mmCIF file of C-alpha atoms and ligand atoms in Angstrom:
data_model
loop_
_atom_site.group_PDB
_atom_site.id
_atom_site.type_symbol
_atom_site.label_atom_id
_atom_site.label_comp_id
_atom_site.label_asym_id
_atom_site.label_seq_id
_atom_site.Cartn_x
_atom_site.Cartn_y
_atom_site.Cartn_z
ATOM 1 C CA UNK A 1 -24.189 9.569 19.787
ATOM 2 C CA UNK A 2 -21.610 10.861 16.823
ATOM 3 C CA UNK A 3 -22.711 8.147 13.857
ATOM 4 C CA UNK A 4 -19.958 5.740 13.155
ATOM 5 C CA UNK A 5 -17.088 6.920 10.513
ATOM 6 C CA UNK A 6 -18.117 5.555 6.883
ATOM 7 C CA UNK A 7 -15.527 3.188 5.447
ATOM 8 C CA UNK A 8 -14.809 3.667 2.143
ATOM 9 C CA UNK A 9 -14.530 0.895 -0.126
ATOM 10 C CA UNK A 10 -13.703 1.049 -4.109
ATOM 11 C CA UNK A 11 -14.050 -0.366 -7.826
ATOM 12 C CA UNK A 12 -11.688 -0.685 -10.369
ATOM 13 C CA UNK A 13 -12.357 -2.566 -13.601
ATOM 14 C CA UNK A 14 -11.204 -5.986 -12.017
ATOM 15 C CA UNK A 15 -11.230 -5.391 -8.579
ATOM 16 C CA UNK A 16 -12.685 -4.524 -5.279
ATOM 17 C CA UNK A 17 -10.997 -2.747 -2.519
ATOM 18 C CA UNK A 18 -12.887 -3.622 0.326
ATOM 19 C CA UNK A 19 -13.338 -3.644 3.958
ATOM 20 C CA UNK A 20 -11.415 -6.472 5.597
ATOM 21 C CA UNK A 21 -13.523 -9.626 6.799
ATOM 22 C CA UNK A 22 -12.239 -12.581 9.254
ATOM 23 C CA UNK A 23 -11.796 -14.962 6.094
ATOM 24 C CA UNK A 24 -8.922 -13.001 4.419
ATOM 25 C CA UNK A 25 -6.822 -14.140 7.475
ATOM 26 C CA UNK A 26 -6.384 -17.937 5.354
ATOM 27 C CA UNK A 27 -4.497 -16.325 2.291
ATOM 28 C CA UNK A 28 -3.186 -13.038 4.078
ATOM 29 C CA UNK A 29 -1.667 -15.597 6.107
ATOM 30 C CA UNK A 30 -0.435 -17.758 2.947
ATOM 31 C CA UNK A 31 0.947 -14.639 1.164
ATOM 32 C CA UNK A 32 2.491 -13.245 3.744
ATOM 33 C CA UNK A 33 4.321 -16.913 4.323
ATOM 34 C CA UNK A 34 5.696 -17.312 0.964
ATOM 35 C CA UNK A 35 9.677 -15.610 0.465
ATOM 36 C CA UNK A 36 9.243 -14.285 -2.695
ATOM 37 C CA UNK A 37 6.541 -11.723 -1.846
ATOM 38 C CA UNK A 38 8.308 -10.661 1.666
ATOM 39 C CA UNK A 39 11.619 -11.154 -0.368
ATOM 40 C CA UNK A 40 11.987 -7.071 0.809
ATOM 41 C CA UNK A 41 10.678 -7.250 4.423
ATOM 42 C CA UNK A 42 13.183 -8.373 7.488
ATOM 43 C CA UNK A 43 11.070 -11.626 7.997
ATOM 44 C CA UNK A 44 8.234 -13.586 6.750
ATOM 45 C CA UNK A 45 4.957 -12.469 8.809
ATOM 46 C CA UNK A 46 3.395 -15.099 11.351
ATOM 47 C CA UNK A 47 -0.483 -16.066 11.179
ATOM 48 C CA UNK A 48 -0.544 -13.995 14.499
ATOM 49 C CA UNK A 49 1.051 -11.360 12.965
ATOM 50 C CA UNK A 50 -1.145 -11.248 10.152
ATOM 51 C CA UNK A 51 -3.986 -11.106 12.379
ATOM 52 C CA UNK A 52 -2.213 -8.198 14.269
ATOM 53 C CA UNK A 53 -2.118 -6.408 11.017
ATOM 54 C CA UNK A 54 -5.703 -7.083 10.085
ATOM 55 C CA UNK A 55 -6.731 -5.814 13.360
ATOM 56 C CA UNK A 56 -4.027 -2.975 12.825
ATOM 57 C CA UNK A 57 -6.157 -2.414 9.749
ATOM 58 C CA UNK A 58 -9.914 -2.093 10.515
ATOM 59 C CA UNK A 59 -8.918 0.046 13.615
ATOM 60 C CA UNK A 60 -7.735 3.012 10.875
ATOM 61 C CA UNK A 61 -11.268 2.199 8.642
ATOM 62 C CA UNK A 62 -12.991 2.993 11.938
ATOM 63 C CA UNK A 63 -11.021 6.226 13.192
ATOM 64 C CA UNK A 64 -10.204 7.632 9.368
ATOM 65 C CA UNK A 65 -12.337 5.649 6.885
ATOM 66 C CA UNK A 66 -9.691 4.767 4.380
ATOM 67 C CA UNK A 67 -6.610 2.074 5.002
ATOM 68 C CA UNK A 68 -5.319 -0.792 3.667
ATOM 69 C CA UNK A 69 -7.860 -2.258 1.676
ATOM 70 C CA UNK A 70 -8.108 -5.990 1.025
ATOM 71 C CA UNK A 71 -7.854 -6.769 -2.896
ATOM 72 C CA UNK A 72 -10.509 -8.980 -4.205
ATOM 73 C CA UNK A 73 -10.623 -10.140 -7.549
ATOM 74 C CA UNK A 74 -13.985 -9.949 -9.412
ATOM 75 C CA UNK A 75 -14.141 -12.771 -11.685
ATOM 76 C CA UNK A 76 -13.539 -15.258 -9.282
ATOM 77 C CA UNK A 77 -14.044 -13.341 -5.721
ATOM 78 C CA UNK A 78 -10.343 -14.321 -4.580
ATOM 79 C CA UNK A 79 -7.959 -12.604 -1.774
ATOM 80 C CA UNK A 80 -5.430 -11.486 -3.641
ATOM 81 C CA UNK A 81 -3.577 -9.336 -1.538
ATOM 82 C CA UNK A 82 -3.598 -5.590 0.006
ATOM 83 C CA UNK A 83 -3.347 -2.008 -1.237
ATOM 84 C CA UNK A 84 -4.063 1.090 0.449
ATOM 85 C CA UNK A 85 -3.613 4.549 2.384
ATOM 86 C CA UNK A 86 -2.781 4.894 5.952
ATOM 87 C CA UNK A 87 -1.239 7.296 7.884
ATOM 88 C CA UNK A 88 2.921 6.820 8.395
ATOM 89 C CA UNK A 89 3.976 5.179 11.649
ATOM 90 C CA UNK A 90 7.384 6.202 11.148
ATOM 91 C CA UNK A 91 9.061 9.708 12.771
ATOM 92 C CA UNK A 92 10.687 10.977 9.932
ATOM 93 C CA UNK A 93 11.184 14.705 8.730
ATOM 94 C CA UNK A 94 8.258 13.549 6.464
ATOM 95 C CA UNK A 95 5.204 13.154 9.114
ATOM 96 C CA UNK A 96 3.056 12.925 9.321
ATOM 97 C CA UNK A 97 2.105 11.942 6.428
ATOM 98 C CA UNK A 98 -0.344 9.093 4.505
ATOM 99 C CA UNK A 99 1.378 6.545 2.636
ATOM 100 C CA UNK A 100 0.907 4.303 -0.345
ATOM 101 C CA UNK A 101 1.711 0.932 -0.335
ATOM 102 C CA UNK A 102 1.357 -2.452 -1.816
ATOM 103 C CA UNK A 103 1.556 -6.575 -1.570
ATOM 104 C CA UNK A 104 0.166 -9.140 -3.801
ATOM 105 C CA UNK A 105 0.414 -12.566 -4.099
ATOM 106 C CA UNK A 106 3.126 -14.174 -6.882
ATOM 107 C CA UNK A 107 1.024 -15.517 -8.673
ATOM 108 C CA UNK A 108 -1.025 -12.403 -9.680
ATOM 109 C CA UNK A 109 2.046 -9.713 -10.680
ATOM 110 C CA UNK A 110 2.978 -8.280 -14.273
ATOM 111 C CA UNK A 111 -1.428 -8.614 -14.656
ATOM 112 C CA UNK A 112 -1.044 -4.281 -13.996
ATOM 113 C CA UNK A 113 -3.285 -5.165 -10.362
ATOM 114 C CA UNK A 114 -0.868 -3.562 -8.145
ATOM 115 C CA UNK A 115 -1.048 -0.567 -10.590
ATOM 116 C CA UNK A 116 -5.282 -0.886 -10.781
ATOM 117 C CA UNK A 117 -5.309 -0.671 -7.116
ATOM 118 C CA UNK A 118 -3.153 2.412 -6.461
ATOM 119 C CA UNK A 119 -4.349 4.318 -8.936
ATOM 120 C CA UNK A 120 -7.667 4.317 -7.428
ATOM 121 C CA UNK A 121 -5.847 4.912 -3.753
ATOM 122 C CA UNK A 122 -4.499 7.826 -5.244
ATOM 123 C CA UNK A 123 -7.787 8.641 -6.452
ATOM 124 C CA UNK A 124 -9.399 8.297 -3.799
ATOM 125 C CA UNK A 125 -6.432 10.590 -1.655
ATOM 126 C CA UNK A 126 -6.766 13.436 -3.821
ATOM 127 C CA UNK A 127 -10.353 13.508 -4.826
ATOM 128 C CA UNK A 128 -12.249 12.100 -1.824
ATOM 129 C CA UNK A 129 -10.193 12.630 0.982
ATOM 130 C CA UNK A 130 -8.404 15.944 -0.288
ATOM 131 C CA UNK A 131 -5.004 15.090 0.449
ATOM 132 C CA UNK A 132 -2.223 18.133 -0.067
ATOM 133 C CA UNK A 133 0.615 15.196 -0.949
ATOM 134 C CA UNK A 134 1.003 10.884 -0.444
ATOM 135 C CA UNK A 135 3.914 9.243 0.208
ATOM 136 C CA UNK A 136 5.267 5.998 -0.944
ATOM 137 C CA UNK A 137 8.311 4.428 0.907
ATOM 138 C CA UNK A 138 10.491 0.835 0.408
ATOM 139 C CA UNK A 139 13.824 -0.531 0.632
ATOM 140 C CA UNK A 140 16.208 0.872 -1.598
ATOM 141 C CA UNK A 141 16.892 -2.678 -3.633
ATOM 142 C CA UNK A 142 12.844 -2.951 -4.038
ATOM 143 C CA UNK A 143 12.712 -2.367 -7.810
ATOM 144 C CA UNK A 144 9.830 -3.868 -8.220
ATOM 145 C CA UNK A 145 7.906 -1.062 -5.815
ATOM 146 C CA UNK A 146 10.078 1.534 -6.982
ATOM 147 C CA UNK A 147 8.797 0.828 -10.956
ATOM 148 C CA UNK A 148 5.372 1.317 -9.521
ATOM 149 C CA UNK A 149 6.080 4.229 -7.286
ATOM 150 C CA UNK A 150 7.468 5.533 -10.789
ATOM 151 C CA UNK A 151 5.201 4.020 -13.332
ATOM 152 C CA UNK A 152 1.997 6.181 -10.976
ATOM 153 C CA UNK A 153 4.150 9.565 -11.295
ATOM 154 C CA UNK A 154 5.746 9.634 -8.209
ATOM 155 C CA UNK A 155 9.091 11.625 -7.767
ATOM 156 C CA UNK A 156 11.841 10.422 -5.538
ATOM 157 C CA UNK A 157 14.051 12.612 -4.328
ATOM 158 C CA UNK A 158 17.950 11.429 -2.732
ATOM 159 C CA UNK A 159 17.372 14.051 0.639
ATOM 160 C CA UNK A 160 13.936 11.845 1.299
ATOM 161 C CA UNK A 161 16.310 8.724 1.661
ATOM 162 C CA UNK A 162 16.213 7.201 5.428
ATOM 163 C CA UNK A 163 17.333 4.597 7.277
ATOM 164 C CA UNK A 164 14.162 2.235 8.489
ATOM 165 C CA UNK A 165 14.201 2.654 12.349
ATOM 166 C CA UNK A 166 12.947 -1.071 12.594
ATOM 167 C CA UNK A 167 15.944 -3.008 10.567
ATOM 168 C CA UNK A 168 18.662 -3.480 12.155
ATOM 169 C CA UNK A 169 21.971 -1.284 11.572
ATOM 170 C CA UNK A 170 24.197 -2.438 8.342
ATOM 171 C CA UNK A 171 21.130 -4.892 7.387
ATOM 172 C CA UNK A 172 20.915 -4.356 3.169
ATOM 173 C CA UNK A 173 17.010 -3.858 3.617
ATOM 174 C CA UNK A 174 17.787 -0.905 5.622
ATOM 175 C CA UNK A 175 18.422 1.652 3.227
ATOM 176 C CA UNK A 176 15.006 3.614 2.264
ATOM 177 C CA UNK A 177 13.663 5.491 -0.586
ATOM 178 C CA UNK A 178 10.670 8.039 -0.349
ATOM 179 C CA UNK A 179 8.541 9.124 -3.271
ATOM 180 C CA UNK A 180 5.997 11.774 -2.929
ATOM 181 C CA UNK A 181 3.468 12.477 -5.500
ATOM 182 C CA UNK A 182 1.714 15.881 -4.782
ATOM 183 C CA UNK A 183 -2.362 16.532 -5.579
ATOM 184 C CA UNK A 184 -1.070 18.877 -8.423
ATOM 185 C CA UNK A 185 1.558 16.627 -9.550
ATOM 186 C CA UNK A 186 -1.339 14.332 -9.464
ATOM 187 C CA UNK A 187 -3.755 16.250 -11.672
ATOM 188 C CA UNK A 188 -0.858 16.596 -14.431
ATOM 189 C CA UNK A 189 -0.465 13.000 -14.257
ATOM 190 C CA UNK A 190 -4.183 12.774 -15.545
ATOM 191 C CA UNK A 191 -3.827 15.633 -18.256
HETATM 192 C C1 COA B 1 5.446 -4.418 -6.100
HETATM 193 C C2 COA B 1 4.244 -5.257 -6.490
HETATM 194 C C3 COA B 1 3.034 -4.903 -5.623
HETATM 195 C C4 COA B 1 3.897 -4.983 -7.967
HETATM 196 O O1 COA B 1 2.691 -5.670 -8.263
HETATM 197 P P1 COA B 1 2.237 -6.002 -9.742
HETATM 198 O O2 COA B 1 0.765 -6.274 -9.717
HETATM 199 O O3 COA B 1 3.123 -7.049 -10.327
HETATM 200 O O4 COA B 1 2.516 -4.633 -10.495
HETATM 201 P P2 COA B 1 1.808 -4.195 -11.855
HETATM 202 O O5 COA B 1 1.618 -5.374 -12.750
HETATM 203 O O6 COA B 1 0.619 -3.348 -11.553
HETATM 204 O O7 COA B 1 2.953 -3.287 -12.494
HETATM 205 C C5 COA B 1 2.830 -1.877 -12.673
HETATM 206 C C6 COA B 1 4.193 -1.318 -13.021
HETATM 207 O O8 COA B 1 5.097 -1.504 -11.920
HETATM 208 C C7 COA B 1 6.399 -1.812 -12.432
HETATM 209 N N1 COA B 1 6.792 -3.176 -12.010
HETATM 210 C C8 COA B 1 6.034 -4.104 -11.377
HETATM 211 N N2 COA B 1 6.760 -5.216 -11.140
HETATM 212 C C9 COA B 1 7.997 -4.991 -11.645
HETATM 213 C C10 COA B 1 9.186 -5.764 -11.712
HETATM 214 N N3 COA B 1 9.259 -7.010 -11.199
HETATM 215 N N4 COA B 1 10.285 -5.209 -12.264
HETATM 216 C C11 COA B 1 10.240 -3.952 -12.778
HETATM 217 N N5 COA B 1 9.122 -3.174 -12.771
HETATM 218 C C12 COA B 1 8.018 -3.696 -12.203
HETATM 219 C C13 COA B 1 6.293 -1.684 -13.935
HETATM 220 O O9 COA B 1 6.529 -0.322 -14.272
HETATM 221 C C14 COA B 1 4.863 -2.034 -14.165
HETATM 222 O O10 COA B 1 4.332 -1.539 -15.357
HETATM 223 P P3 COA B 1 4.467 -2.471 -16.691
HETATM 224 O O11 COA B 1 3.972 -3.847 -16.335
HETATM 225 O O12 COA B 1 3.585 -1.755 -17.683
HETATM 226 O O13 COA B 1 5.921 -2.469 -17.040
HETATM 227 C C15 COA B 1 4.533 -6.786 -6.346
HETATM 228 O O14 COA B 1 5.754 -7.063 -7.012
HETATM 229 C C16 COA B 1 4.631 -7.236 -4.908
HETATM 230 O O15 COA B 1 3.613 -7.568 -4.271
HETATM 231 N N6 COA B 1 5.854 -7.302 -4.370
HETATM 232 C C17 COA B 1 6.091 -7.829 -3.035
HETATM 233 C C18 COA B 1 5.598 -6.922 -1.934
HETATM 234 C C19 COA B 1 6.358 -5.623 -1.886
HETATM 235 O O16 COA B 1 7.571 -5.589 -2.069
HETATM 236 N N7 COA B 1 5.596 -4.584 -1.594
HETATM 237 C C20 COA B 1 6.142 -3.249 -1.467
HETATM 238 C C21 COA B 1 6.719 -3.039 -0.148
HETATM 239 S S1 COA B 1 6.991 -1.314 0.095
#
């Protein structure tokens, strides 16, 4: 029988971006509760939709070995939220395509963690997994993602926008931007 796929996992100086386990369900749940961090989704996510997303999550460790990792902090071992690579559900001109993306609870922005965390995704994409290009997408409004689609090197480009296929029509979170960051781009970053 073909040996199971190995799930990565990283370090970065304060964190760990690990595998997900049944206890990060608690403060997914919390975070993904609270307005101000889903301030840029359509609606707050459900405990049951959490857990969707969780299981949504270890199913692309097990076929791919990367994902969305769960963010653990190292002094103090705490949930803090979720940062990773997956491969784009949307059908867009794009795909496919792996995305970056991004979520941590309020109480641990402006700390650079969000920044940490994707840095060592895009790591990871270009070095380890030898990914051509990433993609990073939000709502238009999301300035906060779109400083730290910028702030990693990531370009945006105005024929990338889309509409999101899941918000509805006229809805102000419907407008999207798409940054791409390429593995050369990538390299100059580091130069
Ligand atoms: C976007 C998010 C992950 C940023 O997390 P964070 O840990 O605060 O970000 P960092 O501290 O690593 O910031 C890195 C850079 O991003 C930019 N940035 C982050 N938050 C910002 C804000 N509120 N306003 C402007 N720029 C911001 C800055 O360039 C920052 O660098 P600097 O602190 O040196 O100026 C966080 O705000 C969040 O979880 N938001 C809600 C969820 C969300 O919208 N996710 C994206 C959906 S696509």
């Amino acid at each position: 029988m073909k040996d199971a796929i190995a799930r990565i996992e990283l370090d970065t100086p304060r964190l760990r971006l690990r595998t997900w386990q049944d206890e990060d369900l608690d403060p997914l749940a919390e975070m993904c509760a609270d307005p101000r961090v889903m301030r840029y989704f359509p609606a707050l996510l459900s405990r049951d939709d959490c857990a969707a997303a969780m299981a949504r999550y270890r199913i692309h460790f097990a076929r791919d070995g990367f994902g969305f990792w769960a963010l653990e902090r190292k002094d103090d071992g705490r949930f803090i939220g979720i940062a990773g690579l997956a491969w784009s559900r949307l059908h867009q001109p794009f795909c496919p395509t792996v995305e970056i993306g991004w979520r941590l609870a309020r109480d641990q922005w402006r700390q650079g963690l969000a920044r940490e965390a994707a840095e060592a995704g895009l790591a990871c994409a270009f070095e380890r997994l030898q990914l051509p290009e990433v993609v990073a997408y939000t709502a238009a409004i999301n300035e906060p993602s779109r400083a730290l689609m910028g702030a990693l090197g990531m370009r945006h480009e105005a024929r990338d926008d889309f509409d999101h296929p899941d918000v509805p029509d006229g809805h102000p979170l419907g407008a999207h931007v798409l940054y791409r960051i390429t593995r050369d781009n990538w390299v100059d970053t580091r130069r």
